[in-house]
Coordinates of C-alpha atoms and ligand atoms in Angstrom, one line a residue:
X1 CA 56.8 66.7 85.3
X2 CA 57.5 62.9 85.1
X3 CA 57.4 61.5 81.2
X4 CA 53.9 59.4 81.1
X5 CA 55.0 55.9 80.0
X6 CA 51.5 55.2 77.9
X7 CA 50.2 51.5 77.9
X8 CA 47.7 52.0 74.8
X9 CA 50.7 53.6 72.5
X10 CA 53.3 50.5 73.4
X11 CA 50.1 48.0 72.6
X12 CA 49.1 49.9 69.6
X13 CA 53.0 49.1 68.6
X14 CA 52.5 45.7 69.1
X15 CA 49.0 45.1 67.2
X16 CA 50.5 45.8 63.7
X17 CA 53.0 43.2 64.2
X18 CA 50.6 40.8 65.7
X19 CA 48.0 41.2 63.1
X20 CA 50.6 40.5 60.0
X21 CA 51.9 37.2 62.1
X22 CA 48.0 36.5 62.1
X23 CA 47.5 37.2 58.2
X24 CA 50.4 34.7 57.6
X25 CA 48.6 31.7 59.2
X26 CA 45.4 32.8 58.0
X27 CA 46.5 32.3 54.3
X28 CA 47.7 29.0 55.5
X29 CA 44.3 28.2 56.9
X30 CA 45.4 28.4 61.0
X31 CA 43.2 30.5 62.7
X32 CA 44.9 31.2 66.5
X33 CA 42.4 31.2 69.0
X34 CA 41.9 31.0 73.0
X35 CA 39.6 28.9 74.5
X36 CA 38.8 30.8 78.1
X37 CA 37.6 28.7 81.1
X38 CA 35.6 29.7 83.6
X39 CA 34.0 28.2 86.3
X40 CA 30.4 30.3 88.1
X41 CA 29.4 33.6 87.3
X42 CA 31.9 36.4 88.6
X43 CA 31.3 39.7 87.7
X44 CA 35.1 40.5 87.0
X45 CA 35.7 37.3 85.0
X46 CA 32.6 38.0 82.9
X47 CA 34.0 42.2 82.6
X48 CA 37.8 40.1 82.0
X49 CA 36.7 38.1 79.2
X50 CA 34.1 40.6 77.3
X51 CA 37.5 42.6 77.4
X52 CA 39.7 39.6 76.1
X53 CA 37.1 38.7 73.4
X54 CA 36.7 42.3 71.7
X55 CA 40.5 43.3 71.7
X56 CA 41.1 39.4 70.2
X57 CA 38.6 39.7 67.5
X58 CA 40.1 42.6 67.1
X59 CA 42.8 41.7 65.8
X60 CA 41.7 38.4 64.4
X61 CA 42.1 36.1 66.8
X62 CA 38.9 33.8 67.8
X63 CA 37.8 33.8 71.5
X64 CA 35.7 31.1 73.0
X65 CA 34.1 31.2 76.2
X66 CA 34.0 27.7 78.3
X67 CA 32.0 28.5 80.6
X68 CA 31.0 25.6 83.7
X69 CA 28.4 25.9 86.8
X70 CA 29.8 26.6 89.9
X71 CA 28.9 23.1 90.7
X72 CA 31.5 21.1 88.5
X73 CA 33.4 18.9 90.3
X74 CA 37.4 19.0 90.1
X75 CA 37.1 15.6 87.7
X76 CA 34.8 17.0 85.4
X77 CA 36.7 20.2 84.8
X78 CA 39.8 18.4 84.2
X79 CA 38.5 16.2 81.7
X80 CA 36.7 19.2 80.2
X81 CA 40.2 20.9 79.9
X82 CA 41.7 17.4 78.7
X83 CA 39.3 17.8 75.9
X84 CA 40.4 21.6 75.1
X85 CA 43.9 20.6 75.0
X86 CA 43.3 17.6 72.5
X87 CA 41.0 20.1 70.1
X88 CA 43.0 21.7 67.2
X89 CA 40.5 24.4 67.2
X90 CA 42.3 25.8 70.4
X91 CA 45.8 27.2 70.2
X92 CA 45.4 28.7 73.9
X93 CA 44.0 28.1 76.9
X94 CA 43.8 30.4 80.2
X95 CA 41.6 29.8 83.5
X96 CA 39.8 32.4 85.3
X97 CA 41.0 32.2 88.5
X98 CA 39.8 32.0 91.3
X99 CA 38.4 28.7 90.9
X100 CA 35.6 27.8 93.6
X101 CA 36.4 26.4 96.6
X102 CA 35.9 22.7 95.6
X103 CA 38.7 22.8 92.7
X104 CA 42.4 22.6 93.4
X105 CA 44.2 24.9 91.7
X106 CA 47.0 23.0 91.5
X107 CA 45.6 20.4 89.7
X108 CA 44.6 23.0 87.1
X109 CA 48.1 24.0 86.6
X110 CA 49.1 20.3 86.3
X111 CA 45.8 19.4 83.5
X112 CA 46.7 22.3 81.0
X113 CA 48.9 21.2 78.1
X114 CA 52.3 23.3 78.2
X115 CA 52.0 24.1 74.9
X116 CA 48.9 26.0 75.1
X117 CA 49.6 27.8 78.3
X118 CA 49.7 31.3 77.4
X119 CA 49.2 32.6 80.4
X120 CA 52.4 30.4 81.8
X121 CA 51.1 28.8 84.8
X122 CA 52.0 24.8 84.4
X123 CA 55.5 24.2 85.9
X124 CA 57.2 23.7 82.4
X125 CA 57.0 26.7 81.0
X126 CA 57.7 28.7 84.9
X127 CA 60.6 26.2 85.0
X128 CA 61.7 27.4 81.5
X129 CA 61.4 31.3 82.7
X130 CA 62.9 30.6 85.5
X131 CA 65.6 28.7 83.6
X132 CA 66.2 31.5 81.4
X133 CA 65.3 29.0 78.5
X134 CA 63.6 30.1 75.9
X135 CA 60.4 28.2 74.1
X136 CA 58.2 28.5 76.8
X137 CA 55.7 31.2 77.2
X138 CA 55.9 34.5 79.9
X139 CA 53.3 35.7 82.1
X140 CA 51.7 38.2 80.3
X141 CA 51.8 41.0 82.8
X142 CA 55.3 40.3 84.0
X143 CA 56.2 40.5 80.0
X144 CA 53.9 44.2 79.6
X145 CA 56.8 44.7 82.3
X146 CA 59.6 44.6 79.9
X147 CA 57.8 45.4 76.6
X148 CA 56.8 48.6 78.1
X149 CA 60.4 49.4 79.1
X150 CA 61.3 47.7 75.9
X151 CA 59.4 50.4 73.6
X152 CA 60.0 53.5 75.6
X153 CA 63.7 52.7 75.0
X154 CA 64.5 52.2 78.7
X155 CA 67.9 50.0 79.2
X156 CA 67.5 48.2 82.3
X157 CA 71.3 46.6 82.2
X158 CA 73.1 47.6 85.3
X159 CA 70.4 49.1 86.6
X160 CA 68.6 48.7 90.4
X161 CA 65.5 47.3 90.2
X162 CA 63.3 46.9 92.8
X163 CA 59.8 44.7 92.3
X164 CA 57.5 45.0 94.9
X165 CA 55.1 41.7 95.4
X166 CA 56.3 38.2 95.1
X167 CA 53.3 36.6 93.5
X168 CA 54.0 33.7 90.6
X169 CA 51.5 35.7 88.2
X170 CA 53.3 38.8 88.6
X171 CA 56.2 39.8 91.2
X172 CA 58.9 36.6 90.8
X173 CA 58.2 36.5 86.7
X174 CA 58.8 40.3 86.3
X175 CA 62.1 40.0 88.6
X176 CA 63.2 36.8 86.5
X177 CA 62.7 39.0 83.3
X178 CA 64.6 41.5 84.7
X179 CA 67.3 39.7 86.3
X180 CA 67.2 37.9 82.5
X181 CA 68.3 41.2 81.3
X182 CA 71.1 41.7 83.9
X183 CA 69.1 44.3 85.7
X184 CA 69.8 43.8 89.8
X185 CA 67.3 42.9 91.2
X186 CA 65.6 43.2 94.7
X187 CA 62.3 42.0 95.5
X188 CA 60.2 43.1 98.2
X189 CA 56.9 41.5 100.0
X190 CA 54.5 42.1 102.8
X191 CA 57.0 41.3 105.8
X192 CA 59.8 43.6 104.1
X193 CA 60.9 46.6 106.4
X194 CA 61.6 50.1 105.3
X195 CA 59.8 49.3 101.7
X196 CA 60.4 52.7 101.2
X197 CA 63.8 53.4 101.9
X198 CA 64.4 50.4 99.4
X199 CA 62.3 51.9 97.0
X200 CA 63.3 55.4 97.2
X201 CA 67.3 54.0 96.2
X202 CA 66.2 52.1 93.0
X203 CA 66.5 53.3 89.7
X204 CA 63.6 50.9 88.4
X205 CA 60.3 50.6 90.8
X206 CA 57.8 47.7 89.4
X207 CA 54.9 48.2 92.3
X208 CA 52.9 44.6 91.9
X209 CA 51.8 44.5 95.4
X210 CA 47.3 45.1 94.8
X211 CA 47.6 48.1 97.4
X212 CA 46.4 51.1 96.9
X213 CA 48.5 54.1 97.0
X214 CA 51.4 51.6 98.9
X215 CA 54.3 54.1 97.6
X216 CA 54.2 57.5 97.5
X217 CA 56.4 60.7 97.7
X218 CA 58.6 59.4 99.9
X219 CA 59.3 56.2 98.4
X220 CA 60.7 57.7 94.9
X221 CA 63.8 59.9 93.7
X222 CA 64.1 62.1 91.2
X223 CA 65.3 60.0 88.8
X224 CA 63.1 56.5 89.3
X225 CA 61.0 54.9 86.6
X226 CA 58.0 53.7 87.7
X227 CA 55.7 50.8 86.6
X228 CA 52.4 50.5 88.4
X229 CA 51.3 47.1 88.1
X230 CA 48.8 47.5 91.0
X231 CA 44.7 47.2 89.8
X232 CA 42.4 48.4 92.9
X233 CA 39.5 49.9 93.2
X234 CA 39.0 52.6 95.8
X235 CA 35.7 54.4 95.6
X236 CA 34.6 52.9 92.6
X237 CA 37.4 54.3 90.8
X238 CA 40.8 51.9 89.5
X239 CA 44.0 52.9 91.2
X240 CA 46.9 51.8 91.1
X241 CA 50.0 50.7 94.3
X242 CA 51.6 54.0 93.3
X243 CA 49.5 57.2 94.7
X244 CA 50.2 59.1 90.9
X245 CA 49.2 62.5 91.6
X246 CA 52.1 63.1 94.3
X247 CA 54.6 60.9 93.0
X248 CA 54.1 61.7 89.0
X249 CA 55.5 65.6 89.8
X250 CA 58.9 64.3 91.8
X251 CA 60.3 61.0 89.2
X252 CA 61.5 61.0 85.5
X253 CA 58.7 58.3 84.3
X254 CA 55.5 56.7 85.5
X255 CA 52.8 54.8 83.7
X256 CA 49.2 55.6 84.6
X257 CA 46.4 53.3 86.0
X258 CA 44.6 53.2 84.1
X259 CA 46.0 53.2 80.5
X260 CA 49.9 51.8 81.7
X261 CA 51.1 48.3 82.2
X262 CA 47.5 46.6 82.3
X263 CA 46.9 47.7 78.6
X264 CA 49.6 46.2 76.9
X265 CA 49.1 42.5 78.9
X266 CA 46.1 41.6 76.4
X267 CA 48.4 42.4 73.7
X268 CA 51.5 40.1 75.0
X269 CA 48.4 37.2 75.1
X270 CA 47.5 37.7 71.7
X271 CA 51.5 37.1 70.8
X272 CA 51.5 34.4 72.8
X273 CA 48.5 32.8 70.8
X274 CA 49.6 33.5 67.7
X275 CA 53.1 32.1 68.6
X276 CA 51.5 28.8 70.0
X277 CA 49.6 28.3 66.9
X278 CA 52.8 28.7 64.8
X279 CA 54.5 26.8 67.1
X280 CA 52.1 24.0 67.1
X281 CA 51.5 24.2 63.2
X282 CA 55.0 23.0 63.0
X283 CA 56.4 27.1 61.7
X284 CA 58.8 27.8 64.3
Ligands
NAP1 P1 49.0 38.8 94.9 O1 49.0 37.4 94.5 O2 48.0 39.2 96.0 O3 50.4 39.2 95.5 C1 50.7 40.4 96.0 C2 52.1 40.5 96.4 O4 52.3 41.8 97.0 C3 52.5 39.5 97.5 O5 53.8 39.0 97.2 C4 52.5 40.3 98.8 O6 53.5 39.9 99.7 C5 52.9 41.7 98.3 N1 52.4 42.7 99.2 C6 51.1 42.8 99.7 N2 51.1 43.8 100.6 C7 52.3 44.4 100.6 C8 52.9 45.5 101.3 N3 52.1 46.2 102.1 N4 54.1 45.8 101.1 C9 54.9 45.1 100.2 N5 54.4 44.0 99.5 C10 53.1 43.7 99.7 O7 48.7 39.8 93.7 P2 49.2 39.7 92.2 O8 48.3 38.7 91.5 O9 50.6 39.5 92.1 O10 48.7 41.1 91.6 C11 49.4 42.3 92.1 C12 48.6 43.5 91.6 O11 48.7 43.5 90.2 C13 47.1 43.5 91.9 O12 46.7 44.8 92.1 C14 46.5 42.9 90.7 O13 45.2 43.4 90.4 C15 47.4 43.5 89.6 N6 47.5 42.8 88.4 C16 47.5 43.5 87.2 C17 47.6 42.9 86.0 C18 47.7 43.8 84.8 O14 47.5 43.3 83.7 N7 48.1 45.0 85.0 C19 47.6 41.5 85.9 C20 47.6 40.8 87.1 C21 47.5 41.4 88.3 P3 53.5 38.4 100.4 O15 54.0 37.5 99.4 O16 54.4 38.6 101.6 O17 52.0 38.2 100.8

């Protein structure tokens, strides 16, 4: 029986923390708070940010919906984000994505002021994580990455790491992280061969591919760590890229899905608000 690597206990760890950082700038007078854009009416945005806005408040953080007709054109949203980088009321700013059709996402990476990207998707702060720099912010679900190894005490120095998907939100962030902490690194995609046998070697698996069940008995050893990034739903039901009931009996540790990496990714954006609004109130 593999050791269940637990998402909620590693974000309950992080809460206490976050709420004392909030106190402090409260008794200052700074109240951190996002500012969530989001263009139409998708059910999984709405589900996303009914999520966001409970476990913020939560914890004392505001949460403001922006919320534009699928009709906006790409001018009017960018002044509209323009206008939420300029307000102090707004430490942090994230996009729904996808955007419709009609809006280049690009230009959305290029309108959002670095300083409140806390969900790191303008090219300063990817340049700074792909840098290694510091003073930037992390994707927040390649960072529940490393904070869930991180609290569970899990070295990855030396180690073979393999991260499967290559996507800028989650795959290449996770693997810079990682390579940041002089794990080796291997990153697989669609068009690698014998995903398995690569996976099955590593000591470290971080599945990020959106597949469902893509890795399964054979693709483990006895000894792998596994972090199921995946979120699918098969049948209704979530799921993750690792097929859990056969693979949990044969490795050493596995997070769930649900209740593994995705729960501690709202807690890494409510660090990364509070430490913009420190950061822009001139603390650190
Ligand atoms: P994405 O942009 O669709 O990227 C998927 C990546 O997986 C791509 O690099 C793709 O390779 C690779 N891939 C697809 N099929 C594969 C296969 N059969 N074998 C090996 N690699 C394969 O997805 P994403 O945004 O990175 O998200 C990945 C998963 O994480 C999704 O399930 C998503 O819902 C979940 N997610 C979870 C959280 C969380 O908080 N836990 C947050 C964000 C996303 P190519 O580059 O060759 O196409």
């Amino acid at each position: 029986m593999a050791t269940i690597l637990k998402g909620g206990e590693v974000a309950r760890a992080k809460k206490s923390g976050i709420m004392k950082r909030v106190d402090a700038l409260k008794e200052r007078g700074i109240c951190p708070a996002l500012c969530i854009v989001m263009v139409g009416d998708r059910k999984d945005s709405h589900a996303y940010v009914k999520g966001a806005t409970k476990a913020l408040t939560g914890c004392g953080i505001d949460c403001h919906l922006a919320h534009f007709p699928e009709g906006i054109n790409q001018n009017q949203l960018l002044e509209e984000i323009n206008a939420i980088n300029k307000n102090p009321e707004y430490n942090g700013i994230i996009v729904m994505r996808p955007v419709p059709d009609t809006i280049r996402w690009g230009a959305i990476e290029e309108a959002i002021s670095p300083e409140k990207d806390v969900d790191c998707i303008t090219i300063k702060n990817l340049s700074k994580l792909f840098k290694g720099e510091g003073g930037g912010f992390y994707p927040c679900t390649a960072k529940a990455v490393v904070d869930t190894l991180d609290h569970y005490g899990i070295k990855v120095e030396g180690k073979k790491v393999v991260v499967v998907g290559r996507s800028l939100v989650v795959g290449k962030p996770a693997a810079m992280l990682l390579l940041q902490r002089n794990a080796t690194v291997t990153i697989c995609h669609s068009k690698t061969l014998d995903l398995g046998r690569i996976t099955s070697e590593a000591d470290i698996i971080v599945a990020a591919a959106g597949v469902p069940h893509l890795l399964g008995a054979n693709s483990v050893n006895r000894e792998s760590i596994v972090l199921d990034v995946g979120i699918n739903v098969v049948d209704g039901k979530l799921t993750g890229d690792v097929d859990f009931d056969r693979v949990e009996p044969l490795v050493s540790m596995i997070t769930p899905v649900p209740g593994g990496v995705g729960s501690v990714t709202t807690s890494v954006l409510m660090e990364n608000i509070v430490t913009a609004a420190q950061r822009l109130a001139g603390e650190i």
